[in-house]
Short mmCIF file of C-alpha atoms and ligand atoms in Angstrom, two decimals:
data_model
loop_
_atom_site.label_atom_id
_atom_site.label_comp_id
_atom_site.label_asym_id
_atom_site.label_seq_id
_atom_site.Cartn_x
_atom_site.Cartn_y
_atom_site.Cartn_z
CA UNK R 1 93.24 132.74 124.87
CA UNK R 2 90.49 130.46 122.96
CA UNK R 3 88.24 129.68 125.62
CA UNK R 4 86.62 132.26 127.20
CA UNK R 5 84.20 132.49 130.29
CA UNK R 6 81.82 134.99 130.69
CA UNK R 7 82.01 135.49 134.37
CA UNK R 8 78.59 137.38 134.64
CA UNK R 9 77.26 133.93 133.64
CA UNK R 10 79.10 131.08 135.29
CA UNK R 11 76.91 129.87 137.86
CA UNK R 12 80.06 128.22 139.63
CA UNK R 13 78.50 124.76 139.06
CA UNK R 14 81.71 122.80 138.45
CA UNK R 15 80.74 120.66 135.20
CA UNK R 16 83.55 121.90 133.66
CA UNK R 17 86.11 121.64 135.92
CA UNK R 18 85.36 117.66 136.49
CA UNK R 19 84.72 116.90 132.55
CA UNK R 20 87.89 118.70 131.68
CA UNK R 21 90.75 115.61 131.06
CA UNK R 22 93.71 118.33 131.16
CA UNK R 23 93.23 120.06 134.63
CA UNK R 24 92.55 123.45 132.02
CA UNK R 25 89.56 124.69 134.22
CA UNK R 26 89.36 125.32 137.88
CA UNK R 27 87.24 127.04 140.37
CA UNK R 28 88.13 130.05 142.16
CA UNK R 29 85.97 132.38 144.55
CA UNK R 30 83.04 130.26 142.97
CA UNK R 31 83.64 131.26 139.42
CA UNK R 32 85.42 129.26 136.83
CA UNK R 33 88.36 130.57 135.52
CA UNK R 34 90.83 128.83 132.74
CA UNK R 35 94.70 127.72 133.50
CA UNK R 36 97.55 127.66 131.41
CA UNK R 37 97.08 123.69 131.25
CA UNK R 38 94.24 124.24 128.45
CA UNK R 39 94.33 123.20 125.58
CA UNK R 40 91.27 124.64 123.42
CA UNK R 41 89.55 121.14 122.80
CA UNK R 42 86.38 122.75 124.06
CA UNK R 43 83.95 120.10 126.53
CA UNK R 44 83.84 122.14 128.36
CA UNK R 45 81.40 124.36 126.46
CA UNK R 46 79.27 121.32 125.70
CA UNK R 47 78.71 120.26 129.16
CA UNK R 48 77.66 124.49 130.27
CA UNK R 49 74.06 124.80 131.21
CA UNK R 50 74.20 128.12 131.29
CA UNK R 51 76.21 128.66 128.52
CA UNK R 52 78.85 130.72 130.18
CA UNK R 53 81.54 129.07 128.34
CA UNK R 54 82.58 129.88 124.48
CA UNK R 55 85.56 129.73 122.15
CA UNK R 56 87.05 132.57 120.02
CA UNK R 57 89.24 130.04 117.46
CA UNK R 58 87.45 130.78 114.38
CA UNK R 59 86.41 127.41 112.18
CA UNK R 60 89.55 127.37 109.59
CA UNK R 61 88.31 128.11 106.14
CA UNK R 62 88.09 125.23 103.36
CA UNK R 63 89.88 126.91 100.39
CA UNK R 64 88.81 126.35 97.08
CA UNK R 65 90.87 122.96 95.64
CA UNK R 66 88.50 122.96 92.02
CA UNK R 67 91.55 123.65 90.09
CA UNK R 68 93.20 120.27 91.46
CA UNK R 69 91.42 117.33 89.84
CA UNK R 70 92.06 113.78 88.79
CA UNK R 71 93.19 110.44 90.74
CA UNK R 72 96.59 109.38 90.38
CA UNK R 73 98.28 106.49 91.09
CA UNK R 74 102.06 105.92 91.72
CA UNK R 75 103.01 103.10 89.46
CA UNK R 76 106.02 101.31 91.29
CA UNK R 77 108.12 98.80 89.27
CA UNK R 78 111.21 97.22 90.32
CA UNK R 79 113.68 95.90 87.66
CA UNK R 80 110.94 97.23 84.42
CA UNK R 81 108.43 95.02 86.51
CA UNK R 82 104.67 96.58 87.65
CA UNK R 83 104.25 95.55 91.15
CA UNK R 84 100.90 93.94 91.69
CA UNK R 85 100.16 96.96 94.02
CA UNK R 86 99.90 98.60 91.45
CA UNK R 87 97.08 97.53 89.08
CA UNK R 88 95.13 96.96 92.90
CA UNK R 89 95.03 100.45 93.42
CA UNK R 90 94.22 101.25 89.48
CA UNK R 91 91.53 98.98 89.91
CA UNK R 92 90.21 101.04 92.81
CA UNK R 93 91.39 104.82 91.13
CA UNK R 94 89.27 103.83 88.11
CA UNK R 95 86.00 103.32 91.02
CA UNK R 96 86.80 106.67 92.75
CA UNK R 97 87.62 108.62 89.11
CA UNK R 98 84.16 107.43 87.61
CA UNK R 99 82.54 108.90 91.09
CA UNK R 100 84.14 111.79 90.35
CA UNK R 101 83.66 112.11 86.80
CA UNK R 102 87.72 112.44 87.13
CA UNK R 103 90.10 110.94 85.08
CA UNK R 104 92.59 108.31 86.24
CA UNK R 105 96.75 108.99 85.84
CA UNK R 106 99.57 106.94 86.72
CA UNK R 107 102.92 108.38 87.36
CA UNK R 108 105.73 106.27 86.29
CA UNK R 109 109.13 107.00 86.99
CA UNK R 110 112.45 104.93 85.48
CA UNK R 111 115.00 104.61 83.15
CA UNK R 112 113.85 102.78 80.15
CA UNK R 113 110.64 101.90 80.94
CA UNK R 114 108.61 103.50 78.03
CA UNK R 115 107.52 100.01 77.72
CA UNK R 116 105.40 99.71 81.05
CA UNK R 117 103.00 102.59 79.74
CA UNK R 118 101.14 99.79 77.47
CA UNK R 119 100.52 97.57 80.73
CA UNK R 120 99.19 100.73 82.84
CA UNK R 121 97.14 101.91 79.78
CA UNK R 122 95.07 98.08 79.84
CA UNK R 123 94.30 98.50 83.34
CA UNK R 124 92.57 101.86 83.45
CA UNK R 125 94.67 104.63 83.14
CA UNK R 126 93.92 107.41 81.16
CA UNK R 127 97.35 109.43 81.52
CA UNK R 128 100.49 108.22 82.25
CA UNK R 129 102.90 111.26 83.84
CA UNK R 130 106.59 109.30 82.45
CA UNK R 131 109.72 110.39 84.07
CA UNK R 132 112.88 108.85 83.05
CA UNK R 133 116.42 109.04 84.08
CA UNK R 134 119.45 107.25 85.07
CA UNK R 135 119.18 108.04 88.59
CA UNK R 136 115.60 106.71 88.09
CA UNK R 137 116.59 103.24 87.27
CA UNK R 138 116.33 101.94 91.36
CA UNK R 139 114.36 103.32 93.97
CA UNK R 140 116.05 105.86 95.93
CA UNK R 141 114.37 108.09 98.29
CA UNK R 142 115.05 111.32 97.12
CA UNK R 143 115.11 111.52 93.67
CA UNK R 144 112.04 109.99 93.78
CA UNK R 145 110.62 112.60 96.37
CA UNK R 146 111.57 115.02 94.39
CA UNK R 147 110.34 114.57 91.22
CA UNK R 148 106.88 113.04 92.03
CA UNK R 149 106.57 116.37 94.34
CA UNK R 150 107.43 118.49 91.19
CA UNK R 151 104.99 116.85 89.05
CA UNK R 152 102.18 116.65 91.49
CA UNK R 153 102.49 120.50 91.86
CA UNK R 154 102.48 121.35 88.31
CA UNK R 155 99.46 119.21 87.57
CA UNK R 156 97.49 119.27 90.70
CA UNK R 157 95.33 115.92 91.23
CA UNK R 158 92.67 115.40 93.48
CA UNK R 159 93.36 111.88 95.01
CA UNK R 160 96.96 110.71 95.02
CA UNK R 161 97.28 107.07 96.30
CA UNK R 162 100.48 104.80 96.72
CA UNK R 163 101.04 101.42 97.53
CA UNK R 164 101.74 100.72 100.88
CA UNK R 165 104.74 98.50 99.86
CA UNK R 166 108.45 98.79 101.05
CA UNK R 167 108.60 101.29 98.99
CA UNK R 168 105.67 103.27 99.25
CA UNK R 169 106.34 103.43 102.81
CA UNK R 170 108.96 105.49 102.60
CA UNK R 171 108.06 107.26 99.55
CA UNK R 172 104.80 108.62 100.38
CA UNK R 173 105.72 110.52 103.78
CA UNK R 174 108.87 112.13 102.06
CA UNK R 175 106.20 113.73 99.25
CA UNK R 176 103.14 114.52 101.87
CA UNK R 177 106.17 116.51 103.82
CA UNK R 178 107.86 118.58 100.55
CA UNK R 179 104.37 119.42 99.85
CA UNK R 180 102.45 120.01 103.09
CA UNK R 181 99.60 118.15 102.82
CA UNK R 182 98.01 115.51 104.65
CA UNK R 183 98.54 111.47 104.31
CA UNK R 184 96.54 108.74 105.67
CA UNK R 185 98.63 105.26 105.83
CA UNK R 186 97.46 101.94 105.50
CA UNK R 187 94.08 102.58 104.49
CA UNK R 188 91.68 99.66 104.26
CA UNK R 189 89.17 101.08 102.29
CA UNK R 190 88.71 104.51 99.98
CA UNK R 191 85.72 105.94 99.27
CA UNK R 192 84.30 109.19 98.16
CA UNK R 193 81.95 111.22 100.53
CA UNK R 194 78.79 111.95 98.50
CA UNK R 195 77.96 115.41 100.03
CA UNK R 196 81.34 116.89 99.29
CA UNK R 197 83.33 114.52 97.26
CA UNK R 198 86.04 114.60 99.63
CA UNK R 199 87.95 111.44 99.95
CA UNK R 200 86.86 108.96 103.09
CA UNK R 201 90.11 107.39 104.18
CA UNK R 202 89.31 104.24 106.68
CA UNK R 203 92.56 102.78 108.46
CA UNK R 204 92.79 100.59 111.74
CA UNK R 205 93.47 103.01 115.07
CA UNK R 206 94.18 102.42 118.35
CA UNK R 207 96.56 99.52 117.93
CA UNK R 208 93.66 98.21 115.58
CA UNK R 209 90.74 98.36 118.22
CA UNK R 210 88.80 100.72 116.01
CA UNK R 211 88.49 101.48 112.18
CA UNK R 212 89.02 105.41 111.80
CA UNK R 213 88.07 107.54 108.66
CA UNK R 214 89.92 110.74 108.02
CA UNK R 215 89.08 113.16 105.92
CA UNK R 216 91.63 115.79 104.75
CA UNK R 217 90.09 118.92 104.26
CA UNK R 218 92.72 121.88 104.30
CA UNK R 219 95.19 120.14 101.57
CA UNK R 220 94.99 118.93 98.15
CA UNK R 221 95.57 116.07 96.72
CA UNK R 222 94.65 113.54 99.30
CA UNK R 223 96.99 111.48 99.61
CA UNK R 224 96.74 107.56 101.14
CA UNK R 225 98.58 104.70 100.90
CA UNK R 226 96.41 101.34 100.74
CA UNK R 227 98.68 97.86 101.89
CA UNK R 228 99.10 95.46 98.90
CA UNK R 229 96.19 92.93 98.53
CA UNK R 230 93.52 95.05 100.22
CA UNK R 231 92.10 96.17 96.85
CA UNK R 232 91.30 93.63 94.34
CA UNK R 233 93.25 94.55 90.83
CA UNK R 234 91.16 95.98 87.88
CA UNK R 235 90.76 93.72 84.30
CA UNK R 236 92.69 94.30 81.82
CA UNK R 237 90.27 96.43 79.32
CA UNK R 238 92.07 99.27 78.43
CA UNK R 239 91.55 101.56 75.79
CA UNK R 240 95.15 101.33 74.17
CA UNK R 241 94.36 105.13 74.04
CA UNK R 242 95.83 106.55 76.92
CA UNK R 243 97.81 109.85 76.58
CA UNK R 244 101.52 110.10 77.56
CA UNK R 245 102.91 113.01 79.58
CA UNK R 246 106.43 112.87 79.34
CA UNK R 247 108.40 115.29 81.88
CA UNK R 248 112.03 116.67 81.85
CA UNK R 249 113.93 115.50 84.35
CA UNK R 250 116.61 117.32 86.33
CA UNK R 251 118.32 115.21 88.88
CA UNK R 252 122.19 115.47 90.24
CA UNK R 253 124.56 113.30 91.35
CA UNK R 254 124.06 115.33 95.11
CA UNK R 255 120.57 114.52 94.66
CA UNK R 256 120.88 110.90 95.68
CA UNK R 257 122.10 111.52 99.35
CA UNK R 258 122.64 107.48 99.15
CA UNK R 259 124.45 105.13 97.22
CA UNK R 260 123.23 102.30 96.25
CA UNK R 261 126.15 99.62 96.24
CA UNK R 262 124.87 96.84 95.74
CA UNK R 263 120.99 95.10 96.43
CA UNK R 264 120.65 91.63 98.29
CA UNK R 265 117.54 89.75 97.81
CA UNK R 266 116.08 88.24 100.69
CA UNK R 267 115.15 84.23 100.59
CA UNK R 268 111.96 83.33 99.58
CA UNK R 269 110.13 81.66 102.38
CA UNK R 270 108.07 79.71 99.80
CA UNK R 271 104.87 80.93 100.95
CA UNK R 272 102.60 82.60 99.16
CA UNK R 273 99.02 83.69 100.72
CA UNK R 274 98.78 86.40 98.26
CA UNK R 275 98.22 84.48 95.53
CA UNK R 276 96.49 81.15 97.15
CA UNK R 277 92.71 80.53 95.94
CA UNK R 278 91.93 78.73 99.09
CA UNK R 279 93.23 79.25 102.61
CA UNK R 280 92.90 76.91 105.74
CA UNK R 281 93.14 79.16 108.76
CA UNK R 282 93.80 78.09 112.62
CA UNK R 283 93.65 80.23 115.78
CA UNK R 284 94.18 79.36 119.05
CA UNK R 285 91.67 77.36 119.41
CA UNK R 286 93.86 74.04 117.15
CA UNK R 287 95.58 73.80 120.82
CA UNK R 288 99.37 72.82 119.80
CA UNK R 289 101.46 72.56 116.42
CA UNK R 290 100.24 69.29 116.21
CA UNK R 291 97.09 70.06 116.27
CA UNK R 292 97.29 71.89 113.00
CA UNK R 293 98.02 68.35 111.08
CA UNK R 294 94.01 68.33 110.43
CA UNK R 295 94.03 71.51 109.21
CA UNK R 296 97.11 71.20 106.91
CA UNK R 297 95.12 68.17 105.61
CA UNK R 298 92.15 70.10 104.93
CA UNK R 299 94.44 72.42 102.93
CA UNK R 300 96.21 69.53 100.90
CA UNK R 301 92.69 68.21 100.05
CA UNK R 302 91.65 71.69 98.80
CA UNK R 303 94.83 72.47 96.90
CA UNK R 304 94.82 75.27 99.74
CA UNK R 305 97.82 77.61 102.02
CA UNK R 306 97.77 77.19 105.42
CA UNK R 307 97.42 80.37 107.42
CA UNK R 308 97.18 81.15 111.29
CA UNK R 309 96.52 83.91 113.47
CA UNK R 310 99.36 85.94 115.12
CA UNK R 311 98.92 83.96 118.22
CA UNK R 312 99.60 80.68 116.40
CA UNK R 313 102.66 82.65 115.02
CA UNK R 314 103.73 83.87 118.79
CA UNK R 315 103.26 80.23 120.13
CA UNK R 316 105.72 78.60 116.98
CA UNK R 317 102.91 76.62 115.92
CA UNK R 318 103.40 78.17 111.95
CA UNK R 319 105.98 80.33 110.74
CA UNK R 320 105.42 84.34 110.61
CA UNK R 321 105.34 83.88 106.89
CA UNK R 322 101.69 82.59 107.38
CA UNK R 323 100.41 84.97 110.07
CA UNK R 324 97.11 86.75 108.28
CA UNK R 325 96.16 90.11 109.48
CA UNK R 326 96.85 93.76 110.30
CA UNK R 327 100.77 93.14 110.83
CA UNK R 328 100.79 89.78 109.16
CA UNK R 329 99.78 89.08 105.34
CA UNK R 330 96.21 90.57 103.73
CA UNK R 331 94.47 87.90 101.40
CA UNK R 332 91.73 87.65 99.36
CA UNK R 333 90.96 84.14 98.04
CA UNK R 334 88.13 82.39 96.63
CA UNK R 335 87.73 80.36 100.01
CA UNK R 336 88.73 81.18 103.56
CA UNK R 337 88.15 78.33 106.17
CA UNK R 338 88.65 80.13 109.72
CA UNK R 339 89.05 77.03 112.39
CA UNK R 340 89.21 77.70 116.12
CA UNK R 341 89.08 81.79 115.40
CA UNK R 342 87.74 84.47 117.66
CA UNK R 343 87.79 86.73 114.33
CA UNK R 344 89.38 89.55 116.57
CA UNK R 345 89.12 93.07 114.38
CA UNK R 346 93.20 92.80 113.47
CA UNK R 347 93.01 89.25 111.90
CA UNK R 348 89.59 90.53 110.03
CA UNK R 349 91.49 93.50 108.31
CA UNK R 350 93.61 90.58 107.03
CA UNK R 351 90.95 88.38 105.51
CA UNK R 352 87.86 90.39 104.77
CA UNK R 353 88.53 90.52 100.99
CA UNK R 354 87.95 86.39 100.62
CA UNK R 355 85.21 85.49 98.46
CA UNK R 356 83.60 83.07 101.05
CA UNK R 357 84.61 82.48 104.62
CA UNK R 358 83.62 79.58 106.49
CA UNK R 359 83.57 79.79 110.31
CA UNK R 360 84.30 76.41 112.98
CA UNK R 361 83.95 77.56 116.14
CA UNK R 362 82.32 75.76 120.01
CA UNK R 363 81.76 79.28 120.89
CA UNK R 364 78.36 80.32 118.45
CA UNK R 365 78.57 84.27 119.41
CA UNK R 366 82.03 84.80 118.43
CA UNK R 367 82.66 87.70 115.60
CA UNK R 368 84.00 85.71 113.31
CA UNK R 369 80.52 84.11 112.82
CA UNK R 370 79.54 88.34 111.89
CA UNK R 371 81.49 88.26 108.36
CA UNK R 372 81.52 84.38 107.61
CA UNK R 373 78.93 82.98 104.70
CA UNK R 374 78.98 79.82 106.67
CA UNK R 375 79.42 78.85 110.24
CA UNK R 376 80.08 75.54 112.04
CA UNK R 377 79.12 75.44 115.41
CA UNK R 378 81.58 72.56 116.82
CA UNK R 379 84.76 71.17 117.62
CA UNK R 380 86.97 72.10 114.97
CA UNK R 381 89.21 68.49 115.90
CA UNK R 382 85.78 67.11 115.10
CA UNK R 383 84.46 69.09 112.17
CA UNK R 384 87.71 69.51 109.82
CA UNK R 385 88.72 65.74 109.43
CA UNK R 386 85.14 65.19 108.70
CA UNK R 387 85.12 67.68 106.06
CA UNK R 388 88.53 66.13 104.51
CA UNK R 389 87.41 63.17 104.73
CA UNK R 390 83.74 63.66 103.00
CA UNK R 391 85.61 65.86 100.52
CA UNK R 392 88.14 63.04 99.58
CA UNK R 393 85.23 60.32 99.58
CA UNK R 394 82.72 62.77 97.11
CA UNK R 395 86.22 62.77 95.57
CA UNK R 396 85.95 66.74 95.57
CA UNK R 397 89.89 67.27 95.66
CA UNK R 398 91.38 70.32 94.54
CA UNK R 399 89.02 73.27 93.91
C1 FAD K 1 98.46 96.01 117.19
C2 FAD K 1 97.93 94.60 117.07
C3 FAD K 1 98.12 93.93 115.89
C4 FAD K 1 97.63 92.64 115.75
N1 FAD K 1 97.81 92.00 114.56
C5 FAD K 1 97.24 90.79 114.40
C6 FAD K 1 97.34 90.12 113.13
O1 FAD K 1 97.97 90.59 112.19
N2 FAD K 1 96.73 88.92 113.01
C7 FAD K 1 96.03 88.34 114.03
O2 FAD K 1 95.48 87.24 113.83
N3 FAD K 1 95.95 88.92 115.23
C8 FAD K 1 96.54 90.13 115.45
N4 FAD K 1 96.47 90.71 116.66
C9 FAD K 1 95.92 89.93 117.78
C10 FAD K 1 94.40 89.92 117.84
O3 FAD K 1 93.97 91.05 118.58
C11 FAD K 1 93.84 88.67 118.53
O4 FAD K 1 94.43 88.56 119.79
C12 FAD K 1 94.12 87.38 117.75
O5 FAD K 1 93.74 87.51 116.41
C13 FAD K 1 93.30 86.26 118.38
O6 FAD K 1 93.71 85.06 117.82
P1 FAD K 1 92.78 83.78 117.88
O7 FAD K 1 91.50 84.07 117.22
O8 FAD K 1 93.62 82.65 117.38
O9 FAD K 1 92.61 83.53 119.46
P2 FAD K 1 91.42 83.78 120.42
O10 FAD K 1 90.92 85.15 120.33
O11 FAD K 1 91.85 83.28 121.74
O12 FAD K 1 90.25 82.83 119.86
C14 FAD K 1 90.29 81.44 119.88
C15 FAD K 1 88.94 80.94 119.39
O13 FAD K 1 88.97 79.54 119.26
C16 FAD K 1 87.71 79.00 119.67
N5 FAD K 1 87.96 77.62 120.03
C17 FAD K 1 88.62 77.13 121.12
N6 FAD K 1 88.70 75.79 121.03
C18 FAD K 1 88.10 75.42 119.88
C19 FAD K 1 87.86 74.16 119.24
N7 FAD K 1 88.32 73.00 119.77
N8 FAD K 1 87.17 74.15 118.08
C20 FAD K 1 86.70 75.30 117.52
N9 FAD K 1 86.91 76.52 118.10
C21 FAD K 1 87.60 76.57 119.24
C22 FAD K 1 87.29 79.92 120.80
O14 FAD K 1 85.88 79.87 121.00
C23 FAD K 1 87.78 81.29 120.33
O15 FAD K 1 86.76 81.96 119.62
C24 FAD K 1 96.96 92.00 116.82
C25 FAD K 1 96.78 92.70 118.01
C26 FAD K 1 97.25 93.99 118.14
C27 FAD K 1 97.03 94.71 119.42
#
């Protein structure tokens, strides 16, 4: 058993029994005594004034991971083309690396795509691991699996990140399972702890109530995957130097376990927040569909997308396409204009990467006044014509 009770010391006071959430303690003949309902988590030594109460699970040892070393970053390309993901979490590799004093890899698998080392080389990396074969050429699960997993264990990084992406969603479980180790999933933000260098892995938890960091320290390399357009991409200031790793592949035909027969590309919707430079934003506070006209004029004036928040999506007031937020698109433009927003934690964890956010809100404490540059105080109905309309008289169309 792991919790033990010295019974010479329990003064039969009860603490434990009532602090205990499983029903693992319980009182008998004034002395407390533990029931097959426990499960180790130990309050019930913190709460013992008289110390009575102890565990005998030994603290797990932190083996010794110096031989794994590096950050490495799986470079995903559809078609011989670098998803944007891609050079985001290069940009953020080549921050972690330098705290590190690491160097930065990219792992690049394909048929044909030689080519794609020169693009990965200008945005940071300093090796590129290159596996090529014809079972390569299209993203299948476990071909992939398997020979990222083989070349991870031969060359044993430190920090292994992957784009949360369709594919990187299915990808990086299938490798964190061959291999053992630990993954944290749609991380928000990466950094490295500066007493141990271990890697601080913040995500959304609780159905996005709270922001959770993980560390992973019984497993090397860490592995995360970060959602596309959290990170901002890296510059293009390569060294043209970077060293090739080329790997033998051995793949066969029963390694598929799928066929792929043929590949249907969904429809566009036309939107693109990703990319936009200036978003218009309404929450539930634009009160009906047509209420949004003054904020899709605001937009027009700026050259801007029009976003909402998942409410706006649930009511039909915009499309999903436009939702911004923890299950809805991640942004990061120059300008964000949040109109009739609480600025609830999941629409944040779309938006927080904008340049500048301005705020209009009648309600002066709510959060989304806590990460705006600017806030509005006011009737959004009142305050966003007026803003298109001195905009379009200052002539200050199109940013
Ligand atoms: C698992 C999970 C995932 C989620 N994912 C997302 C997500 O991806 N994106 C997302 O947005 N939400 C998401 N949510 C929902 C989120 O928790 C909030 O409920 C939502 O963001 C609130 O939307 P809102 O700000 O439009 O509405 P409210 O919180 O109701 O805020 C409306 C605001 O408008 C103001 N207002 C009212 N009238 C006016 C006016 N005339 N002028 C100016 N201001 C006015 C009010 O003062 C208030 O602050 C998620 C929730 C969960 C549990």
């Amino acid at each position: 058993m792991a919790i033990v009770i010295d019974k010479e010391l329990c003064n039969g006071c009860g603490r434990c029994v009532k602090v205990c959430p499983y029903g693992g303690v319980e009182l008998r003949d004034g002395k407390a005594v533990i029931t097959d309902r426990c499960t180790a988590c130990g309050t019930c030594i913190e709460v013992c004034n008289v110390h009575a109460i102890s565990s005998d699970i030994k603290e797990k040892e932190i083996p010794d991971f110096s031989e794994y070393q590096g950050v490495w970053v799986f470079a995903e390309q559809r078609e011989g083309v670098i998803s944007r993901v891609t050079f985001e979490l290069l940009g953020l590799g080549q921050r972690l690396a330098q705290e590190l004093n690491q160097d930065l890899s990219a792992v690049l698998l394909g048929d044909e795509v030689k080519h794609l080392v020169k693009e990965l080389d200008e945005f940071g990396a300093h090796n590129i691991y290159l596996a090529q074969h014809k079972l390569l050429a299209q993203y299948q699960t476990n071909p992939y699996a398997k020979v990222i997993s083989g070349i991870v264990s031969e060359h044993k990084p430190c920090i292994f990140l992957i784009g949360a992406s369709t594919i990187g969603r299915d990808l990086a479980p299938r490798i964190s399972m061959r291999l053992n180790l630990g993954l944290t999933a749609d991380c928000t933000e990466l950094t490295i702890d500066p007493e141990d260098g271990s890697l601080l892995q913040t995500r959304p938890a609780f159905g996005g109530d709270v922001m959770a960091t993980i560390k992973t320290p019984y497993s090397r390399p860490q592995m995360a995957t970060v959602r596309p357009g959290v990170m901002e991409a890296t510059k293009r200031d390569g060294t043209g130097q970077c060293r090739i790793i080329e790997k033998k592949v051995r793949l066969l035909d029963k390694d598929r376990l799928t066929e792929i027969l043929g590949v249907v590309r969904e429809e566009k919707s036309g939107v693109n927040l990703a990319d936009a430079k200036v978003i218009v934003a309404g929450g539930r506070g634009v009160g009906s569909k047509e209420g949004f006209q003054c904020i899709v004029s605001l937009a027009e004036a700026l050259g801007g997308e029009v976003a909402g928040t998942r409410i706006v999506i649930e009511e039909g007031w915009l499309p999903a396409a436009r939702q911004v937020g923890q299950t809805g698109q991640t942004v990061r433009p120059e300008l964000y204009i949040a109109c009739g927003i609480s600025g609830a934690i999941q629409h944040r964890a779309g938006m927080l990467g904008s340049r500048y956010v301005i705020a209009v809100n009648t309600d002066e404490r709510a959060p989304i006044f806590e990460v705006a540059d600017w806030g509005i105080v006011g009737n959004l109905h009142e305050v966003v014509p007026s803003l298109t309309s001195t905009l379009k008289e200052k002539g200050w169309i199109g940013i």
